[in-house]
XYZ file of C-alpha atoms in Angstrom:
146
model
C 17.344 -1.826 19.015
C 19.064 1.343 18.045
C 20.194 3.700 20.759
C 18.282 6.533 19.049
C 14.958 4.876 19.891
C 16.116 4.170 23.423
C 17.212 7.772 23.904
C 13.979 9.150 22.426
C 11.860 7.068 24.809
C 13.970 7.804 27.882
C 14.238 11.516 27.093
C 10.436 11.715 27.306
C 10.271 9.781 30.568
C 9.295 6.360 29.191
C 10.936 3.031 29.856
C 12.440 0.993 27.045
C 10.434 -2.197 27.448
C 11.005 -5.413 25.494
C 7.498 -5.082 24.040
C 8.168 -1.582 22.699
C 11.483 -2.747 21.267
C 9.781 -5.692 19.553
C 7.074 -3.436 18.098
C 9.665 -0.985 16.759
C 11.680 -3.852 15.293
C 8.564 -5.257 13.597
C 7.567 -1.854 12.191
C 11.080 -1.434 10.807
C 11.175 -4.924 9.315
C 7.661 -5.017 7.873
C 7.510 -1.359 6.731
C 3.787 -0.815 5.937
C 2.239 -3.252 8.417
C -1.130 -3.472 10.129
C -1.262 -3.898 13.910
C -2.206 -7.547 13.357
C 0.815 -8.125 11.100
C 3.036 -6.454 13.703
C 1.500 -8.657 16.386
C 2.137 -11.802 14.325
C 5.788 -10.791 13.931
C 6.158 -10.055 17.664
C 4.519 -13.415 18.476
C 7.419 -15.218 16.811
C 9.721 -13.879 19.547
C 7.372 -13.256 22.473
C 4.232 -15.384 22.313
C 2.876 -13.879 25.544
C 2.390 -10.402 24.049
C -1.273 -9.752 23.274
C -2.793 -7.545 20.585
C -3.842 -4.841 23.062
C -0.183 -4.397 24.021
C 0.632 -3.873 20.340
C -2.083 -1.203 19.991
C -0.947 0.591 23.168
C 2.694 0.512 22.069
C 1.830 1.814 18.594
C -0.268 4.619 20.080
C 2.542 5.690 22.413
C 5.235 5.395 19.730
C 3.120 7.502 17.389
C 2.557 10.159 20.075
C 6.330 10.264 20.581
C 6.914 10.712 16.855
C 8.743 7.434 16.333
C 6.124 5.769 14.122
C 3.255 7.022 12.004
C 0.335 5.422 10.240
C -1.443 5.779 6.942
C -4.623 4.407 5.433
C -4.032 2.577 2.175
C -7.595 1.896 1.197
C -10.142 0.131 3.364
C -9.064 -1.805 6.405
C -6.633 -1.306 9.218
C -4.088 1.503 9.243
C -0.535 0.599 8.270
C 2.427 1.701 10.350
C 5.976 2.668 9.427
C 8.825 4.644 10.940
C 8.112 8.357 11.224
C 11.582 9.143 9.884
C 10.349 7.761 6.555
C 7.007 9.578 6.623
C 7.390 11.936 3.646
C 6.695 9.643 0.736
C 4.080 8.612 -1.781
C 2.456 5.173 -1.775
C 1.671 3.410 -5.029
C -0.890 0.672 -4.325
C -1.790 -1.947 -6.913
C -5.560 -2.382 -6.887
C -5.137 -5.911 -8.233
C -2.446 -7.613 -6.137
C -2.207 -5.135 -3.235
C 1.539 -4.538 -3.644
C 2.654 -1.285 -1.981
C 5.527 0.648 -3.517
C 7.046 3.560 -1.648
C 8.309 6.470 -3.745
C 10.483 9.021 -1.994
C 12.909 10.069 -4.713
C 10.974 13.150 -5.835
C 13.469 15.578 -4.310
C 16.533 13.645 -5.476
C 15.300 12.820 -8.947
C 13.215 15.894 -9.742
C 14.455 18.500 -7.275
C 10.891 18.718 -5.998
C 10.357 18.991 -2.244
C 7.024 17.445 -1.357
C 4.677 18.603 1.370
C 2.247 15.716 1.249
C 2.631 13.840 4.518
C 1.150 10.788 2.882
C -0.235 10.416 -0.566
C -1.632 7.193 -1.957
C -2.037 6.544 -5.656
C -4.078 3.511 -6.699
C -3.546 1.749 -10.005
C -2.024 -1.451 -11.373
C 1.596 -2.497 -10.990
C 3.720 -3.519 -13.969
C 3.488 -7.186 -12.988
C -0.314 -7.238 -12.930
C -0.495 -5.263 -16.179
C 1.870 -7.737 -17.845
C -0.196 -10.689 -16.570
C -3.394 -9.101 -17.863
C -1.788 -8.464 -21.243
C -0.649 -12.088 -21.424
C -4.200 -13.225 -20.630
C -5.596 -10.901 -23.278
C -7.473 -8.597 -20.890
C -7.904 -4.974 -21.966
C -5.049 -2.749 -20.741
C -7.257 -0.449 -18.661
C -9.374 -3.072 -16.910
C -8.723 -3.885 -13.291
C -9.851 -6.884 -11.344
C -11.520 -6.500 -7.968
C -9.299 -4.820 -5.386
C -8.134 -7.005 -2.504
C -9.550 -6.340 0.947
C -7.245 -5.734 3.846
């Protein structure tokens, strides 16, 4: 894990445990992941870690400002690094693909103050598939459940 995470934990009086390191690594790797997805990733390395450990680690890491969560529709919250918190989520209501847009300042010179913003719609891939099938351009299939 990066020394920045280690320093942030130690500076606040917390130990750098293997479980916390694995959770941070999973959050980094998976980007917008549910606690269950993070747990599944951690299980590949440490099968003895249970889901309650994941929830406790996420809660602590969020309190320390290392991770944050967002709600992208119904279902479990999704976690990502707090350093990447200022962005907009584009969520395809058809396939569930999540696209992160953070280039507003660079591309438009616009500094956002949104924390998290989620825009639901249909991605280019799903729109192209619908067009190929002859479905009307504005129609959306049922949204996936998470």
